[in-house]
Each structure stands twice: as C-alpha cells, then as structure tokens.
Amino acid sequence: FLWIGTNEGLDFYDGVNIVHFDLLDQENGRASVVFTLCEDPSGTIWAGCSNGLYRICKSSDGISRFHSPELNNAVVRQMCCDKNGLLWIALGGCNLLCLNTYTQEITSYPIVCKSLCAGCDGSVYLLSKDDRLMYLPEGASVFDYLSPEVDRFILGKDISRLVCIENKLFMTDVNNSPYVLDLQSMEITQLDFLSKMRDVIKHSSGELWVAARDGIHVLDTNLVRKRVFRPYHDNSFRCLA
C-alpha cells in the first residue's frame, strides 16, 4: 500500500484503486497541501500539511488532526521520525520541534533548519538555515556538523530536501538533479535522470521508490532506474509513505 501526499490532500493507493482524502482546511474550505509523510514505530502515519499536523491510523484509515499551540495552523513542510518514536518537525523560520509520539510532549531546539531526515541507526540529519549539514547520533542531545567537505559541496546549491535510506543520504537540489551522499565513504553521486525529486522510500522488495515531478521512479539497490509509473494523471506527487 502507498500513501501519496499531493497538492490537494492525501491519496491511498493499493495498486489498483485510489482513495482520496481532502484534509479540508476549516478556515478556507480548501484541501490541504500535504508536504511530508512519515511513519512512527507504532505504525501511525503522520502528515505535515499546509494547515498543521495530521495522524493516520492505517488499520482503520482514520485521520485526525494533532492539536498543540506550537503546531495549530502551522505550515509543516519537513519532518521525520526516528526509531525511538521521536517526530522531528521543521517549521519555516522557527525553532526545530521534537514531538514524542508516545507521550505527546514537544521539545524545542534552537536550530532553524531547511530539511531533515532520520537514519536507520537512530541518527537525525538536518540542513541548517546557513546550509550546514548537521547530525544528532542516537542518544545524544546536541547536534554536530557532519563534514566540512560536504558543506563545501553544498555551498551555493539550493538543497531543499533530505532523505536517508540506510547508508545513503538523498539531497534534492531545486535547480538540478538530486545528489546521493554515501555516509560511509562520503562520496557524492548525482542522479541526472531525475528531476525535482521530492521523496524516497524503500519498498519491501528492496527497491527505492522516488517521488518526482513526472511520476514515481523505481530504482534498484545500485540506483539504476528500472521503471516509472503514475498511479493517476495528477502531477503533484510530494511525498510517499
């Protein structure tokens, strides 16, 4: 099953049929833009939208809005959930927020970030407002800088999104094809066959599914494109879960 965030709400795709959820904004009556999706360890899917944060129960398809003073009517463009159930939320121009999905407690960090993602080892990676790549190892409380070499590479580029799949960090460049940073070797590869990459998930088969402007690209473990498909005619794929 595939959850797809779009410019006009949320879609659920079972491989054959599409079920659409508007996630209506109560103030203007319009469908919310779904900017980001992620799943916590309990299986709940979280949707960051143009009018706040939503929770989706996969077993019942029930959708509810998460209410808190920090997030009500906030534009949630970037977020990720680490393996310990901490939901990291980036709000444009505001401090980084961390929501404990078990206790519902929210902690604020004095960092303004453009994008962030969680690694399978529990680490959290983020791109700061001044285009520095930082990381927080599992169990740590202070973010540190990842690599001066990577910072020099990023300088002057317009990186808008980070996604971590195992030991690879995918970076979306607004003006160019996306880049992939190998977190072990620190080597960077450009995926020049992709345009406007918006999200990446790993399928149970081991394939990588990439949401891009022109559809969903399926890559093998060597980052070679195998196929492209479009579940329906719309071109507003933003995120996957």
Tab-separated table of C-alpha atoms in Angstrom:
chain	number	residue	atom	x	y	z
A	1	PHE	CA	0.000	0.000	0.000
A	2	LEU	CA	1.151	3.516	-0.776
A	3	TRP	CA	0.173	6.811	0.821
A	4	ILE	CA	0.800	9.766	-1.504
A	5	GLY	CA	0.852	13.397	-0.404
A	6	THR	CA	-0.328	15.807	-3.091
A	7	ASN	CA	-1.162	19.475	-3.628
A	8	GLU	CA	-4.817	18.673	-2.896
A	9	GLY	CA	-4.865	16.322	0.066
A	10	LEU	CA	-3.843	12.708	0.595
A	11	ASP	CA	-4.254	9.645	-1.611
A	12	PHE	CA	-4.197	5.966	-0.640
A	13	TYR	CA	-3.132	3.628	-3.468
A	14	ASP	CA	-3.494	-0.170	-3.166
A	15	GLY	CA	-2.003	-0.947	-6.571
A	16	VAL	CA	-5.378	-0.832	-8.290
A	17	ASN	CA	-7.604	1.831	-6.772
A	18	ILE	CA	-7.120	5.330	-5.352
A	19	VAL	CA	-8.951	6.617	-2.271
A	20	HIS	CA	-8.712	10.376	-1.774
A	21	PHE	CA	-8.795	12.378	1.474
A	22	ASP	CA	-9.134	16.164	1.188
A	23	LEU	CA	-7.950	17.080	4.728
A	24	LEU	CA	-10.004	20.247	4.432
A	25	ASP	CA	-8.717	23.488	5.894
A	26	GLN	CA	-11.560	24.666	8.124
A	27	GLU	CA	-10.692	28.339	7.578
A	28	ASN	CA	-10.889	28.464	3.784
A	29	GLY	CA	-12.589	25.157	2.931
A	30	ARG	CA	-9.782	24.103	0.612
A	31	ALA	CA	-7.957	20.784	0.573
A	32	SER	CA	-4.656	20.902	2.442
A	33	VAL	CA	-1.321	20.576	0.682
A	34	VAL	CA	0.474	17.519	2.097
A	35	PHE	CA	4.172	18.402	2.149
A	36	THR	CA	5.631	15.478	4.082
A	37	LEU	CA	4.736	11.994	5.359
A	38	CYS	CA	6.423	9.627	7.787
A	39	GLU	CA	5.604	6.551	9.854
A	40	ASP	CA	6.373	6.112	13.552
A	41	PRO	CA	7.380	2.778	15.191
A	42	SER	CA	3.763	2.040	16.177
A	43	GLY	CA	2.650	2.171	12.531
A	44	THR	CA	0.887	5.541	12.727
A	45	ILE	CA	1.465	7.745	9.671
A	46	TRP	CA	1.971	11.463	10.251
A	47	ALA	CA	1.175	14.037	7.568
A	48	GLY	CA	2.713	17.511	7.621
A	49	CYS	CA	0.343	19.881	5.844
A	50	SER	CA	-0.297	23.490	4.938
A	51	ASN	CA	-2.600	23.749	7.965
A	52	GLY	CA	-0.853	21.689	10.624
A	53	LEU	CA	-0.153	18.068	11.511
A	54	TYR	CA	-2.397	15.020	10.989
A	55	ARG	CA	-2.338	11.417	12.252
A	56	ILE	CA	-3.454	8.459	10.133
A	57	CYS	CA	-4.310	5.068	11.643
A	58	LYS	CA	-3.550	2.508	8.929
A	59	SER	CA	-5.750	-0.215	10.436
A	60	SER	CA	-8.904	1.911	10.248
A	61	ASP	CA	-7.901	4.639	7.755
A	62	GLY	CA	-8.965	7.062	10.495
A	63	ILE	CA	-7.498	10.575	10.141
A	64	SER	CA	-7.334	13.130	12.945
A	65	ARG	CA	-5.656	16.479	13.366
A	66	PHE	CA	-2.982	16.831	16.056
A	67	HIS	CA	-3.668	19.864	18.228
A	68	SER	CA	-0.987	21.793	20.099
A	69	PRO	CA	-0.175	25.504	20.484
A	70	GLU	CA	3.100	25.052	18.601
A	71	LEU	CA	1.535	23.337	15.578
A	72	ASN	CA	-2.026	24.631	15.211
A	73	ASN	CA	-2.288	26.182	11.713
A	74	ALA	CA	1.490	25.869	11.257
A	75	VAL	CA	2.849	25.022	7.817
A	76	VAL	CA	4.671	21.711	8.331
A	77	ARG	CA	6.939	21.323	5.317
A	78	GLN	CA	9.570	18.892	6.643
A	79	MET	CA	9.605	16.188	9.303
A	80	CYS	CA	10.947	12.745	10.088
A	81	CYS	CA	10.510	10.106	12.782
A	82	ASP	CA	13.442	8.264	14.357
A	83	LYS	CA	13.342	4.644	15.507
A	84	ASN	CA	12.615	5.727	19.091
A	85	GLY	CA	9.339	7.401	18.154
A	86	LEU	CA	10.567	10.996	18.205
A	87	LEU	CA	8.945	13.069	15.450
A	88	TRP	CA	11.273	15.885	14.340
A	89	ILE	CA	9.442	18.828	12.766
A	90	ALA	CA	10.882	21.752	10.801
A	91	LEU	CA	8.734	24.885	10.570
A	92	GLY	CA	9.897	27.624	8.228
A	93	GLY	CA	11.883	30.264	10.125
A	94	CYS	CA	11.090	28.738	13.546
A	95	ASN	CA	12.952	26.545	16.005
A	96	LEU	CA	13.160	22.811	15.375
A	97	LEU	CA	10.468	20.862	17.264
A	98	CYS	CA	10.635	17.305	18.595
A	99	LEU	CA	7.343	15.531	19.354
A	100	ASN	CA	7.440	12.351	21.452
A	101	THR	CA	4.760	10.264	19.744
A	102	TYR	CA	4.244	8.173	22.895
A	103	THR	CA	3.869	10.955	25.488
A	104	GLN	CA	2.783	13.781	23.115
A	105	GLU	CA	5.385	16.081	24.709
A	106	ILE	CA	7.048	18.690	22.475
A	107	THR	CA	10.628	19.953	22.894
A	108	SER	CA	12.029	22.981	21.059
A	109	TYR	CA	15.630	23.120	19.771
A	110	PRO	CA	17.295	26.488	18.984
A	111	ILE	CA	18.049	25.489	15.390
A	112	VAL	CA	16.325	26.752	12.258
A	113	CYS	CA	16.581	24.066	9.607
A	114	LYS	CA	15.567	23.764	5.960
A	115	SER	CA	15.272	19.989	5.857
A	116	LEU	CA	15.821	16.912	7.989
A	117	CYS	CA	15.637	13.118	7.947
A	118	ALA	CA	16.201	10.127	10.226
A	119	GLY	CA	18.685	7.311	9.649
A	120	CYS	CA	18.042	3.643	10.349
A	121	ASP	CA	20.637	3.758	13.154
A	122	GLY	CA	18.613	6.335	15.093
A	123	SER	CA	20.621	9.358	13.938
A	124	VAL	CA	18.903	12.523	12.731
A	125	TYR	CA	20.384	14.597	9.888
A	126	LEU	CA	19.434	18.179	9.133
A	127	LEU	CA	20.385	21.024	6.833
A	128	SER	CA	20.601	24.270	8.781
A	129	LYS	CA	19.398	27.653	7.576
A	130	ASP	CA	23.006	28.572	6.745
A	131	ASP	CA	23.436	25.403	4.607
A	132	ARG	CA	25.458	23.344	7.082
A	133	LEU	CA	24.780	19.603	7.243
A	134	MET	CA	24.393	18.509	10.879
A	135	TYR	CA	23.581	15.254	12.658
A	136	LEU	CA	22.418	14.010	16.038
A	137	PRO	CA	23.578	10.465	16.943
A	138	GLU	CA	21.098	8.262	18.765
A	139	GLY	CA	21.048	9.111	22.463
A	140	ALA	CA	22.843	12.455	22.027
A	141	SER	CA	21.304	15.815	22.910
A	142	VAL	CA	23.415	18.203	20.810
A	143	PHE	CA	23.647	18.384	17.011
A	144	ASP	CA	27.145	18.376	15.476
A	145	TYR	CA	28.454	19.183	11.989
A	146	LEU	CA	28.828	16.208	9.665
A	147	SER	CA	31.695	17.057	7.299
A	148	PRO	CA	33.497	20.221	6.093
A	149	GLU	CA	33.913	18.610	2.645
A	150	VAL	CA	30.171	18.028	2.316
A	151	ASP	CA	29.458	21.593	3.469
A	152	ARG	CA	31.751	22.922	0.733
A	153	PHE	CA	29.918	20.812	-1.836
A	154	ILE	CA	26.508	22.054	-0.672
A	155	LEU	CA	27.585	25.701	-0.632
A	156	GLY	CA	25.894	27.585	-3.453
A	157	LYS	CA	23.358	24.837	-4.154
A	158	ASP	CA	19.688	25.090	-3.276
A	159	ILE	CA	19.148	21.891	-1.292
A	160	SER	CA	15.503	21.671	-0.265
A	161	ARG	CA	15.030	18.108	0.996
A	162	LEU	CA	16.993	15.333	2.724
A	163	VAL	CA	16.002	11.651	2.809
A	164	CYS	CA	18.087	8.921	4.443
A	165	ILE	CA	17.786	5.340	3.200
A	166	GLU	CA	20.171	3.023	5.065
A	167	ASN	CA	23.665	4.492	4.488
A	168	LYS	CA	22.640	6.858	1.676
A	169	LEU	CA	21.545	10.466	2.104
A	170	PHE	CA	19.441	11.752	-0.812
A	171	MET	CA	19.556	15.522	-1.339
A	172	THR	CA	17.112	17.404	-3.559
A	173	ASP	CA	18.542	20.391	-5.437
A	174	VAL	CA	15.828	22.807	-6.551
A	175	ASN	CA	17.766	23.741	-9.691
A	176	ASN	CA	19.422	20.431	-10.604
A	177	SER	CA	19.106	16.679	-10.453
A	178	PRO	CA	19.306	15.198	-6.922
A	179	TYR	CA	22.508	14.021	-5.230
A	180	VAL	CA	23.212	10.944	-3.127
A	181	LEU	CA	25.788	11.072	-0.320
A	182	ASP	CA	27.258	7.752	0.820
A	183	LEU	CA	27.501	8.219	4.590
A	184	GLN	CA	30.318	5.681	4.868
A	185	SER	CA	32.637	6.781	2.066
A	186	MET	CA	31.360	10.405	1.916
A	187	GLU	CA	31.270	10.108	-1.884
A	188	ILE	CA	28.565	12.072	-3.715
A	189	THR	CA	26.730	10.872	-6.845
A	190	GLN	CA	24.309	12.857	-8.988
A	191	LEU	CA	21.153	11.157	-10.294
A	192	ASP	CA	20.969	13.088	-13.544
A	193	PHE	CA	17.971	11.119	-14.868
A	194	LEU	CA	15.712	12.531	-12.135
A	195	SER	CA	14.073	15.945	-11.996
A	196	LYS	CA	12.527	17.590	-8.936
A	197	MET	CA	12.908	14.674	-6.531
A	198	ARG	CA	10.541	15.184	-3.605
A	199	ASP	CA	10.748	11.993	-1.534
A	200	VAL	CA	12.244	8.490	-1.409
A	201	ILE	CA	11.087	5.328	0.362
A	202	LYS	CA	12.418	1.786	0.411
A	203	HIS	CA	9.936	-0.843	-0.794
A	204	SER	CA	9.731	-4.246	0.917
A	205	SER	CA	11.332	-5.722	-2.224
A	206	GLY	CA	14.455	-3.628	-1.632
A	207	GLU	CA	13.652	-1.227	-4.468
A	208	LEU	CA	13.779	2.521	-3.939
A	209	TRP	CA	10.643	4.421	-4.914
A	210	VAL	CA	11.293	8.059	-5.739
A	211	ALA	CA	8.502	10.657	-5.942
A	212	ALA	CA	9.415	13.147	-8.660
A	213	ARG	CA	7.709	15.766	-10.799
A	214	ASP	CA	6.937	13.313	-13.616
A	215	GLY	CA	5.835	10.318	-11.567
A	216	ILE	CA	7.239	7.627	-9.268
A	217	HIS	CA	10.619	6.259	-10.335
A	218	VAL	CA	11.631	2.778	-9.189
A	219	LEU	CA	15.386	2.241	-8.671
A	220	ASP	CA	17.354	-0.866	-7.794
A	221	THR	CA	19.888	-1.031	-4.955
A	222	ASN	CA	22.587	0.302	-7.320
A	223	LEU	CA	20.451	3.403	-8.043
A	224	VAL	CA	19.689	2.236	-11.600
A	225	ARG	CA	16.203	3.152	-12.803
A	226	LYS	CA	14.018	0.130	-13.563
A	227	ARG	CA	10.694	1.755	-14.403
A	228	VAL	CA	8.468	4.800	-13.943
A	229	PHE	CA	4.783	4.681	-13.131
A	230	ARG	CA	1.980	7.122	-12.474
A	231	PRO	CA	-0.887	5.858	-10.294
A	232	TYR	CA	-3.109	8.545	-11.806
A	233	HIS	CA	-2.970	11.637	-14.017
A	234	ASP	CA	-2.072	14.288	-11.436
A	235	ASN	CA	1.490	15.639	-11.389
A	236	SER	CA	1.640	16.881	-7.797
A	237	PHE	CA	3.391	13.982	-6.042
A	238	ARG	CA	5.063	15.431	-2.975
A	239	CYS	CA	5.769	12.598	-0.563
A	240	LEU	CA	5.314	8.869	-0.021
A	241	ALA	CA	4.808	6.514	2.917
